[in-house]
Amino acid sequence: MLDLAPVLLSAGDAALTVLPDAGCRLGSLRLGDVELLRTAQDIADPAGDVFGYGSFPMAPWAGRTDRGRFNNGPVRHQLPLDLVPHAAHGTALRGRWRVAAAPAVTDAGMTAAFVHELAEPWPYPGRVSQLFELSPDRLQITLSVEATRDSFPAQAGWHPWFRKWLREDGPQAALDFAPAWQEERGPDHLPTGRRIDPAPGPWDDCFGFPDGMEATLRWGDELALRISSDCAFAVVFDEQADALCVEPQSGPPNGLNTAPHLVTPIEPLEVTTTWSWTRTS
């Protein structure tokens, strides 16, 4: 299989780099000379830390799955444990993707689409696709999970690493959001099943948004990034020094077991997120 080069999209001074051979993640999102994401160049070992940079799709599950085990009806499955003691973030981010629709210029900006065929260690044949639509003031991503034979439980979402500082002497990112609840986190980092009032950070926690997820990151008066999604959940992780994650996802961590969405050959799981930005300087 030939390696796929990074795919570049641009609209106005917004520039997006998609890495098909690195799980179809966003390797970079730049507004002019400002990089919004933690990139592979910012970490010591991108090959060994596939979870640690850019913004990657999570499919066919999102977040941690308890001890890597889940059921599909009476059938029990065991997934590899890659965030011990759990299986994390799906298999699509470790796979190669192919270009389904080459980058094209539109009235609004540029678009491109990519597809990944599900295979071992995921036990069911299926397909994951992403559509990127970039304009000068926003990025919209649509992620879908399809079953090509047997039905199976699934989740989908995204795991972006946003920089806490856009420049060395600039303001630190502040998160503004108003979730309806917080999933109580147990000592195993999985939701206990109890919903509590949102608590102050730092967070490695899941929050509920029954009408769709919305949050805004603000770097002082310089830049505001609004993150919205039709997903009803989002995980926020801000415990690292240089970056934070705001992760829309269709269900909570361990959702393959507690809140599965059944994907069938005629009913895929499809979710969308939009990042829109406003700059004042």
PDB file of C-alpha atoms in Angstrom:
ATOM      1  CA  MET A   1       0.000   0.000   0.000  1.00  0.00           C
ATOM      2  CA  LEU A   2       1.345   3.406  -0.942  1.00  0.00           C
ATOM      3  CA  ASP A   3       1.781   5.963   1.799  1.00  0.00           C
ATOM      4  CA  LEU A   4      -0.567   8.906   1.410  1.00  0.00           C
ATOM      5  CA  ALA A   5       0.955  12.345   1.678  1.00  0.00           C
ATOM      6  CA  PRO A   6      -0.649  14.931   3.951  1.00  0.00           C
ATOM      7  CA  VAL A   7      -3.696  16.545   2.369  1.00  0.00           C
ATOM      8  CA  LEU A   8      -3.874  20.334   2.566  1.00  0.00           C
ATOM      9  CA  LEU A   9      -7.041  22.439   2.577  1.00  0.00           C
ATOM     10  CA  SER A  10      -7.126  26.231   2.708  1.00  0.00           C
ATOM     11  CA  ALA A  11      -9.739  28.995   2.797  1.00  0.00           C
ATOM     12  CA  GLY A  12      -8.792  32.594   3.376  1.00  0.00           C
ATOM     13  CA  ASP A  13      -5.887  32.424   5.820  1.00  0.00           C
ATOM     14  CA  ALA A  14      -7.176  29.209   7.432  1.00  0.00           C
ATOM     15  CA  ALA A  15      -5.072  26.153   6.533  1.00  0.00           C
ATOM     16  CA  LEU A  16      -5.805  22.564   7.491  1.00  0.00           C
ATOM     17  CA  THR A  17      -3.544  19.500   7.208  1.00  0.00           C
ATOM     18  CA  VAL A  18      -5.141  16.023   7.186  1.00  0.00           C
ATOM     19  CA  LEU A  19      -2.894  12.984   7.778  1.00  0.00           C
ATOM     20  CA  PRO A  20      -4.581   9.935   6.165  1.00  0.00           C
ATOM     21  CA  ASP A  21      -1.784   7.582   7.262  1.00  0.00           C
ATOM     22  CA  ALA A  22      -2.026   8.734  10.887  1.00  0.00           C
ATOM     23  CA  GLY A  23      -5.654   7.855  11.492  1.00  0.00           C
ATOM     24  CA  CYS A  24      -7.023  10.649   9.292  1.00  0.00           C
ATOM     25  CA  ARG A  25      -6.281  13.107  12.058  1.00  0.00           C
ATOM     26  CA  LEU A  26      -5.858  16.832  11.707  1.00  0.00           C
ATOM     27  CA  GLY A  27      -2.125  17.306  11.931  1.00  0.00           C
ATOM     28  CA  SER A  28      -2.424  21.092  11.910  1.00  0.00           C
ATOM     29  CA  LEU A  29      -4.971  23.888  11.903  1.00  0.00           C
ATOM     30  CA  ARG A  30      -3.449  27.306  11.295  1.00  0.00           C
ATOM     31  CA  LEU A  31      -5.057  30.722  11.170  1.00  0.00           C
ATOM     32  CA  GLY A  32      -2.427  32.796   9.445  1.00  0.00           C
ATOM     33  CA  ASP A  33       0.753  32.102  11.385  1.00  0.00           C
ATOM     34  CA  VAL A  34      -1.106  30.869  14.500  1.00  0.00           C
ATOM     35  CA  GLU A  35      -1.269  27.104  15.148  1.00  0.00           C
ATOM     36  CA  LEU A  36      -4.301  26.000  17.187  1.00  0.00           C
ATOM     37  CA  LEU A  37      -3.352  22.336  17.723  1.00  0.00           C
ATOM     38  CA  ARG A  38      -0.545  20.521  19.463  1.00  0.00           C
ATOM     39  CA  THR A  39       1.315  18.953  16.542  1.00  0.00           C
ATOM     40  CA  ALA A  40       3.560  15.921  16.113  1.00  0.00           C
ATOM     41  CA  GLN A  41       6.560  18.253  16.293  1.00  0.00           C
ATOM     42  CA  ASP A  42       5.526  19.257  19.817  1.00  0.00           C
ATOM     43  CA  ILE A  43       5.828  15.771  21.356  1.00  0.00           C
ATOM     44  CA  ALA A  44       8.812  13.464  21.748  1.00  0.00           C
ATOM     45  CA  ASP A  45       7.442  10.314  20.075  1.00  0.00           C
ATOM     46  CA  PRO A  46       4.439  10.727  17.748  1.00  0.00           C
ATOM     47  CA  ALA A  47       4.685   7.126  16.551  1.00  0.00           C
ATOM     48  CA  GLY A  48       4.550   5.818  20.107  1.00  0.00           C
ATOM     49  CA  ASP A  49       1.995   8.334  21.367  1.00  0.00           C
ATOM     50  CA  VAL A  50      -0.800   8.153  18.811  1.00  0.00           C
ATOM     51  CA  PHE A  51      -3.196   9.621  21.379  1.00  0.00           C
ATOM     52  CA  GLY A  52      -1.149  12.765  22.013  1.00  0.00           C
ATOM     53  CA  TYR A  53      -1.379  15.213  19.114  1.00  0.00           C
ATOM     54  CA  GLY A  54      -3.522  16.812  16.445  1.00  0.00           C
ATOM     55  CA  SER A  55      -7.215  15.982  16.412  1.00  0.00           C
ATOM     56  CA  PHE A  56      -8.132  12.385  15.682  1.00  0.00           C
ATOM     57  CA  PRO A  57     -11.457  10.637  15.066  1.00  0.00           C
ATOM     58  CA  MET A  58     -12.679   8.164  17.664  1.00  0.00           C
ATOM     59  CA  ALA A  59     -14.501   5.223  16.072  1.00  0.00           C
ATOM     60  CA  PRO A  60     -16.034   2.682  16.292  1.00  0.00           C
ATOM     61  CA  TRP A  61     -15.956   3.646  19.969  1.00  0.00           C
ATOM     62  CA  ALA A  62     -14.980   6.763  21.894  1.00  0.00           C
ATOM     63  CA  GLY A  63     -13.032   7.052  25.110  1.00  0.00           C
ATOM     64  CA  ARG A  64     -12.289   4.073  27.337  1.00  0.00           C
ATOM     65  CA  THR A  65     -14.029   0.694  27.079  1.00  0.00           C
ATOM     66  CA  ASP A  66     -13.997  -1.180  30.378  1.00  0.00           C
ATOM     67  CA  ARG A  67     -11.165  -3.731  30.320  1.00  0.00           C
ATOM     68  CA  GLY A  68     -11.614  -3.846  26.555  1.00  0.00           C
ATOM     69  CA  ARG A  69     -14.744  -5.987  26.842  1.00  0.00           C
ATOM     70  CA  PHE A  70     -18.151  -5.410  25.256  1.00  0.00           C
ATOM     71  CA  ASN A  71     -21.170  -7.431  24.189  1.00  0.00           C
ATOM     72  CA  ASN A  72     -23.114  -7.514  20.964  1.00  0.00           C
ATOM     73  CA  GLY A  73     -26.234  -9.339  22.053  1.00  0.00           C
ATOM     74  CA  PRO A  74     -25.069 -12.657  23.533  1.00  0.00           C
ATOM     75  CA  VAL A  75     -21.588 -12.444  21.963  1.00  0.00           C
ATOM     76  CA  ARG A  76     -18.732 -11.256  24.175  1.00  0.00           C
ATOM     77  CA  HIS A  77     -15.725  -9.521  22.607  1.00  0.00           C
ATOM     78  CA  GLN A  78     -12.270  -8.639  23.920  1.00  0.00           C
ATOM     79  CA  LEU A  79     -10.377  -5.651  22.476  1.00  0.00           C
ATOM     80  CA  PRO A  80      -6.640  -5.007  22.915  1.00  0.00           C
ATOM     81  CA  LEU A  81      -5.785  -2.914  25.972  1.00  0.00           C
ATOM     82  CA  ASP A  82      -3.913   0.222  24.890  1.00  0.00           C
ATOM     83  CA  LEU A  83      -4.749   2.569  27.788  1.00  0.00           C
ATOM     84  CA  VAL A  84      -4.300  -0.070  30.457  1.00  0.00           C
ATOM     85  CA  PRO A  85      -6.481  -1.462  31.906  1.00  0.00           C
ATOM     86  CA  HIS A  86      -8.863  -0.303  29.173  1.00  0.00           C
ATOM     87  CA  ALA A  87      -9.195  -0.161  25.384  1.00  0.00           C
ATOM     88  CA  ALA A  88      -9.299   3.458  24.252  1.00  0.00           C
ATOM     89  CA  HIS A  89     -10.536   5.685  21.446  1.00  0.00           C
ATOM     90  CA  GLY A  90     -11.343   3.127  18.759  1.00  0.00           C
ATOM     91  CA  THR A  91      -9.303   1.511  16.019  1.00  0.00           C
ATOM     92  CA  ALA A  92      -9.737   4.043  13.200  1.00  0.00           C
ATOM     93  CA  LEU A  93      -6.994   6.322  14.536  1.00  0.00           C
ATOM     94  CA  ARG A  94      -4.433   3.501  14.119  1.00  0.00           C
ATOM     95  CA  GLY A  95      -5.469   2.657  10.573  1.00  0.00           C
ATOM     96  CA  ARG A  96      -4.716   4.016   7.167  1.00  0.00           C
ATOM     97  CA  TRP A  97      -7.425   5.864   5.336  1.00  0.00           C
ATOM     98  CA  ARG A  98      -7.912   6.465   1.637  1.00  0.00           C
ATOM     99  CA  VAL A  99      -9.130   9.536  -0.154  1.00  0.00           C
ATOM    100  CA  ALA A 100     -12.803   9.159  -1.035  1.00  0.00           C
ATOM    101  CA  ALA A 101     -13.235  12.636  -2.524  1.00  0.00           C
ATOM    102  CA  ALA A 102     -10.164  14.625  -3.507  1.00  0.00           C
ATOM    103  CA  PRO A 103      -9.779  18.179  -2.211  1.00  0.00           C
ATOM    104  CA  ALA A 104     -12.110  20.467  -4.132  1.00  0.00           C
ATOM    105  CA  VAL A 105     -12.718  24.196  -4.157  1.00  0.00           C
ATOM    106  CA  THR A 106     -16.274  25.271  -3.335  1.00  0.00           C
ATOM    107  CA  ASP A 107     -18.015  28.621  -3.050  1.00  0.00           C
ATOM    108  CA  ALA A 108     -17.379  28.509   0.701  1.00  0.00           C
ATOM    109  CA  GLY A 109     -13.798  27.208   0.720  1.00  0.00           C
ATOM    110  CA  MET A 110     -12.518  23.630   0.265  1.00  0.00           C
ATOM    111  CA  THR A 111     -13.734  20.099   1.016  1.00  0.00           C
ATOM    112  CA  ALA A 112     -12.248  16.602   1.102  1.00  0.00           C
ATOM    113  CA  ALA A 113     -13.498  13.180   2.216  1.00  0.00           C
ATOM    114  CA  PHE A 114     -11.743  10.053   3.469  1.00  0.00           C
ATOM    115  CA  VAL A 115     -12.729   6.467   4.278  1.00  0.00           C
ATOM    116  CA  HIS A 116     -11.348   3.644   6.424  1.00  0.00           C
ATOM    117  CA  GLU A 117     -12.367  -0.015   6.300  1.00  0.00           C
ATOM    118  CA  LEU A 118     -12.816  -1.531   9.756  1.00  0.00           C
ATOM    119  CA  ALA A 119     -10.804  -4.691  10.350  1.00  0.00           C
ATOM    120  CA  GLU A 120      -9.126  -6.624  13.168  1.00  0.00           C
ATOM    121  CA  PRO A 121      -9.009  -6.094  16.059  1.00  0.00           C
ATOM    122  CA  TRP A 122     -12.539  -4.721  15.576  1.00  0.00           C
ATOM    123  CA  PRO A 123     -14.645  -7.875  15.145  1.00  0.00           C
ATOM    124  CA  TYR A 124     -17.176  -6.603  12.581  1.00  0.00           C
ATOM    125  CA  PRO A 125     -16.783  -5.456   8.978  1.00  0.00           C
ATOM    126  CA  GLY A 126     -17.683  -1.843   8.503  1.00  0.00           C
ATOM    127  CA  ARG A 127     -16.579   1.525   7.269  1.00  0.00           C
ATOM    128  CA  VAL A 128     -15.684   4.844   8.874  1.00  0.00           C
ATOM    129  CA  SER A 129     -15.708   8.057   6.839  1.00  0.00           C
ATOM    130  CA  GLN A 130     -14.906  11.706   7.436  1.00  0.00           C
ATOM    131  CA  LEU A 131     -15.898  14.763   5.440  1.00  0.00           C
ATOM    132  CA  PHE A 132     -13.992  18.010   6.046  1.00  0.00           C
ATOM    133  CA  GLU A 133     -15.523  21.331   4.973  1.00  0.00           C
ATOM    134  CA  LEU A 134     -13.268  24.337   5.540  1.00  0.00           C
ATOM    135  CA  SER A 135     -14.219  27.982   5.093  1.00  0.00           C
ATOM    136  CA  PRO A 136     -12.366  31.138   6.202  1.00  0.00           C
ATOM    137  CA  ASP A 137     -14.147  31.278   9.556  1.00  0.00           C
ATOM    138  CA  ARG A 138     -15.086  27.684  10.331  1.00  0.00           C
ATOM    139  CA  LEU A 139     -14.399  23.980   9.954  1.00  0.00           C
ATOM    140  CA  GLN A 140     -17.158  21.396   9.837  1.00  0.00           C
ATOM    141  CA  ILE A 141     -16.397  17.676  10.140  1.00  0.00           C
ATOM    142  CA  THR A 142     -18.887  14.862   9.598  1.00  0.00           C
ATOM    143  CA  LEU A 143     -17.942  11.413  10.889  1.00  0.00           C
ATOM    144  CA  SER A 144     -19.923   8.283  10.125  1.00  0.00           C
ATOM    145  CA  VAL A 145     -19.709   4.620  11.107  1.00  0.00           C
ATOM    146  CA  GLU A 146     -21.373   2.072   8.816  1.00  0.00           C
ATOM    147  CA  ALA A 147     -21.972  -1.664   9.145  1.00  0.00           C
ATOM    148  CA  THR A 148     -21.344  -3.567   5.913  1.00  0.00           C
ATOM    149  CA  ARG A 149     -22.696  -6.920   7.111  1.00  0.00           C
ATOM    150  CA  ASP A 150     -23.619  -7.573  10.740  1.00  0.00           C
ATOM    151  CA  SER A 151     -25.036  -4.953  13.079  1.00  0.00           C
ATOM    152  CA  PHE A 152     -22.838  -3.841  15.979  1.00  0.00           C
ATOM    153  CA  PRO A 153     -22.766  -1.291  18.827  1.00  0.00           C
ATOM    154  CA  ALA A 154     -20.726   1.817  18.114  1.00  0.00           C
ATOM    155  CA  GLN A 155     -19.765   5.302  19.200  1.00  0.00           C
ATOM    156  CA  ALA A 156     -18.058   8.151  17.381  1.00  0.00           C
ATOM    157  CA  GLY A 157     -16.376  11.435  18.232  1.00  0.00           C
ATOM    158  CA  TRP A 158     -13.194  13.501  18.063  1.00  0.00           C
ATOM    159  CA  HIS A 159     -10.190  14.032  20.308  1.00  0.00           C
ATOM    160  CA  PRO A 160      -8.589  17.437  19.603  1.00  0.00           C
ATOM    161  CA  TRP A 161      -5.501  18.752  21.410  1.00  0.00           C
ATOM    162  CA  PHE A 162      -5.803  22.544  21.541  1.00  0.00           C
ATOM    163  CA  ARG A 163      -2.821  24.606  22.588  1.00  0.00           C
ATOM    164  CA  LYS A 164      -3.181  26.312  25.954  1.00  0.00           C
ATOM    165  CA  TRP A 165      -1.016  29.146  24.632  1.00  0.00           C
ATOM    166  CA  LEU A 166      -1.019  30.296  21.021  1.00  0.00           C
ATOM    167  CA  ARG A 167       2.222  32.197  21.554  1.00  0.00           C
ATOM    168  CA  GLU A 168       4.851  32.152  24.259  1.00  0.00           C
ATOM    169  CA  ASP A 169       3.835  35.391  25.963  1.00  0.00           C
ATOM    170  CA  GLY A 170       0.133  35.211  25.093  1.00  0.00           C
ATOM    171  CA  PRO A 171      -2.948  34.574  27.235  1.00  0.00           C
ATOM    172  CA  GLN A 172      -3.849  31.072  28.393  1.00  0.00           C
ATOM    173  CA  ALA A 173      -6.926  29.408  26.915  1.00  0.00           C
ATOM    174  CA  ALA A 174     -10.042  29.551  29.087  1.00  0.00           C
ATOM    175  CA  LEU A 175     -12.954  27.175  28.608  1.00  0.00           C
ATOM    176  CA  ASP A 176     -16.519  28.491  28.745  1.00  0.00           C
ATOM    177  CA  PHE A 177     -19.268  25.846  28.749  1.00  0.00           C
ATOM    178  CA  ALA A 178     -22.509  25.059  30.552  1.00  0.00           C
ATOM    179  CA  PRO A 179     -23.172  21.306  30.618  1.00  0.00           C
ATOM    180  CA  ALA A 180     -26.389  19.948  32.067  1.00  0.00           C
ATOM    181  CA  TRP A 181     -24.526  17.385  34.174  1.00  0.00           C
ATOM    182  CA  GLN A 182     -21.207  15.711  34.836  1.00  0.00           C
ATOM    183  CA  GLU A 183     -20.758  11.957  34.753  1.00  0.00           C
ATOM    184  CA  GLU A 184     -19.347  10.942  38.132  1.00  0.00           C
ATOM    185  CA  ARG A 185     -15.918   9.408  37.513  1.00  0.00           C
ATOM    186  CA  GLY A 186     -14.882   6.291  39.386  1.00  0.00           C
ATOM    187  CA  PRO A 187     -11.348   5.333  40.401  1.00  0.00           C
ATOM    188  CA  ASP A 188     -11.041   3.355  37.152  1.00  0.00           C
ATOM    189  CA  HIS A 189     -11.665   6.604  35.156  1.00  0.00           C
ATOM    190  CA  LEU A 190     -15.032   5.299  33.944  1.00  0.00           C
ATOM    191  CA  PRO A 191     -18.439   6.838  34.713  1.00  0.00           C
ATOM    192  CA  THR A 192     -20.117   5.253  37.698  1.00  0.00           C
ATOM    193  CA  GLY A 193     -23.582   5.746  36.190  1.00  0.00           C
ATOM    194  CA  ARG A 194     -24.387   8.605  38.548  1.00  0.00           C
ATOM    195  CA  ARG A 195     -24.899  12.119  37.188  1.00  0.00           C
ATOM    196  CA  ILE A 196     -23.727  15.002  39.367  1.00  0.00           C
ATOM    197  CA  ASP A 197     -23.644  18.787  39.155  1.00  0.00           C
ATOM    198  CA  PRO A 198     -20.675  20.027  37.101  1.00  0.00           C
ATOM    199  CA  ALA A 199     -17.635  20.498  39.348  1.00  0.00           C
ATOM    200  CA  PRO A 200     -14.624  22.797  38.921  1.00  0.00           C
ATOM    201  CA  GLY A 201     -11.551  21.471  37.110  1.00  0.00           C
ATOM    202  CA  PRO A 202      -8.976  20.246  36.522  1.00  0.00           C
ATOM    203  CA  TRP A 203     -10.865  17.649  34.515  1.00  0.00           C
ATOM    204  CA  ASP A 204     -10.594  14.286  32.937  1.00  0.00           C
ATOM    205  CA  ASP A 205     -14.354  14.037  32.906  1.00  0.00           C
ATOM    206  CA  CYS A 206     -17.414  13.549  30.759  1.00  0.00           C
ATOM    207  CA  PHE A 207     -20.237  16.091  30.597  1.00  0.00           C
ATOM    208  CA  GLY A 208     -23.778  15.899  29.243  1.00  0.00           C
ATOM    209  CA  PHE A 209     -25.403  18.209  26.689  1.00  0.00           C
ATOM    210  CA  PRO A 210     -28.864  16.816  25.878  1.00  0.00           C
ATOM    211  CA  ASP A 211     -29.541  19.487  23.234  1.00  0.00           C
ATOM    212  CA  GLY A 212     -26.136  19.205  21.571  1.00  0.00           C
ATOM    213  CA  MET A 213     -22.678  20.058  22.785  1.00  0.00           C
ATOM    214  CA  GLU A 214     -21.400  23.660  22.860  1.00  0.00           C
ATOM    215  CA  ALA A 215     -18.240  25.143  24.349  1.00  0.00           C
ATOM    216  CA  THR A 216     -15.983  28.106  23.658  1.00  0.00           C
ATOM    217  CA  LEU A 217     -12.238  28.395  24.116  1.00  0.00           C
ATOM    218  CA  ARG A 218     -10.953  31.942  24.540  1.00  0.00           C
ATOM    219  CA  TRP A 219      -7.362  33.058  24.404  1.00  0.00           C
ATOM    220  CA  GLY A 220      -7.886  36.410  26.090  1.00  0.00           C
ATOM    221  CA  ASP A 221      -9.186  38.961  23.609  1.00  0.00           C
ATOM    222  CA  GLU A 222      -7.137  37.490  20.757  1.00  0.00           C
ATOM    223  CA  LEU A 223      -9.173  34.509  19.589  1.00  0.00           C
ATOM    224  CA  ALA A 224     -12.435  32.747  20.425  1.00  0.00           C
ATOM    225  CA  LEU A 225     -13.052  29.222  19.147  1.00  0.00           C
ATOM    226  CA  ARG A 226     -16.616  27.929  19.407  1.00  0.00           C
ATOM    227  CA  ILE A 227     -16.943  24.142  19.365  1.00  0.00           C
ATOM    228  CA  SER A 228     -20.419  22.784  18.666  1.00  0.00           C
ATOM    229  CA  SER A 229     -21.727  19.329  17.851  1.00  0.00           C
ATOM    230  CA  ASP A 230     -24.893  17.282  17.644  1.00  0.00           C
ATOM    231  CA  CYS A 231     -23.186  14.913  20.094  1.00  0.00           C
ATOM    232  CA  ALA A 232     -24.822  14.827  23.515  1.00  0.00           C
ATOM    233  CA  PHE A 233     -21.582  14.230  25.430  1.00  0.00           C
ATOM    234  CA  ALA A 234     -18.117  15.719  25.637  1.00  0.00           C
ATOM    235  CA  VAL A 235     -15.007  14.757  27.571  1.00  0.00           C
ATOM    236  CA  VAL A 236     -12.798  17.596  28.814  1.00  0.00           C
ATOM    237  CA  PHE A 237      -9.162  16.825  29.668  1.00  0.00           C
ATOM    238  CA  ASP A 238      -6.996  19.730  30.816  1.00  0.00           C
ATOM    239  CA  GLU A 239      -4.444  18.104  33.124  1.00  0.00           C
ATOM    240  CA  GLN A 240      -1.426  18.529  30.834  1.00  0.00           C
ATOM    241  CA  ALA A 241       0.719  21.651  30.888  1.00  0.00           C
ATOM    242  CA  ASP A 242       0.610  22.723  27.260  1.00  0.00           C
ATOM    243  CA  ALA A 243      -2.695  21.530  25.773  1.00  0.00           C
ATOM    244  CA  LEU A 244      -6.301  20.699  26.568  1.00  0.00           C
ATOM    245  CA  CYS A 245      -8.928  18.537  24.951  1.00  0.00           C
ATOM    246  CA  VAL A 246     -12.624  19.200  24.348  1.00  0.00           C
ATOM    247  CA  GLU A 247     -13.949  15.963  22.851  1.00  0.00           C
ATOM    248  CA  PRO A 248     -17.478  15.732  21.398  1.00  0.00           C
ATOM    249  CA  GLN A 249     -18.679  12.146  21.370  1.00  0.00           C
ATOM    250  CA  SER A 250     -21.944  10.336  20.765  1.00  0.00           C
ATOM    251  CA  GLY A 251     -21.914   8.570  24.128  1.00  0.00           C
ATOM    252  CA  PRO A 252     -20.038   8.566  27.422  1.00  0.00           C
ATOM    253  CA  PRO A 253     -16.837   6.621  28.105  1.00  0.00           C
ATOM    254  CA  ASN A 254     -17.594   2.899  28.228  1.00  0.00           C
ATOM    255  CA  GLY A 255     -20.642   3.636  26.125  1.00  0.00           C
ATOM    256  CA  LEU A 256     -20.249   0.388  24.163  1.00  0.00           C
ATOM    257  CA  ASN A 257     -21.500  -1.221  27.370  1.00  0.00           C
ATOM    258  CA  THR A 258     -23.724   1.433  28.941  1.00  0.00           C
ATOM    259  CA  ALA A 259     -25.187   3.468  26.051  1.00  0.00           C
ATOM    260  CA  PRO A 260     -24.531   1.648  22.761  1.00  0.00           C
ATOM    261  CA  HIS A 261     -25.808   2.942  19.444  1.00  0.00           C
ATOM    262  CA  LEU A 262     -26.662  -0.007  17.225  1.00  0.00           C
ATOM    263  CA  VAL A 263     -25.252   0.451  13.727  1.00  0.00           C
ATOM    264  CA  THR A 264     -26.986  -1.608  11.043  1.00  0.00           C
ATOM    265  CA  PRO A 265     -26.399  -1.992   7.303  1.00  0.00           C
ATOM    266  CA  ILE A 266     -29.236   0.478   6.698  1.00  0.00           C
ATOM    267  CA  GLU A 267     -28.687   2.825   9.658  1.00  0.00           C
ATOM    268  CA  PRO A 268     -25.203   4.278  10.174  1.00  0.00           C
ATOM    269  CA  LEU A 269     -24.100   6.400  13.099  1.00  0.00           C
ATOM    270  CA  GLU A 270     -23.351   9.943  11.902  1.00  0.00           C
ATOM    271  CA  VAL A 271     -22.162  12.894  13.997  1.00  0.00           C
ATOM    272  CA  THR A 272     -21.006  16.386  13.120  1.00  0.00           C
ATOM    273  CA  THR A 273     -18.862  18.996  14.811  1.00  0.00           C
ATOM    274  CA  THR A 274     -18.234  22.609  13.827  1.00  0.00           C
ATOM    275  CA  TRP A 275     -15.353  24.788  14.963  1.00  0.00           C
ATOM    276  CA  SER A 276     -15.881  28.469  14.267  1.00  0.00           C
ATOM    277  CA  TRP A 277     -13.449  31.235  15.170  1.00  0.00           C
ATOM    278  CA  THR A 278     -13.467  34.939  15.777  1.00  0.00           C
ATOM    279  CA  ARG A 279     -10.279  37.006  15.962  1.00  0.00           C
ATOM    280  CA  THR A 280      -9.958  40.456  17.359  1.00  0.00           C
ATOM    281  CA  SER A 281      -6.217  40.866  16.926  1.00  0.00           C
TER     282      SER A 281
END
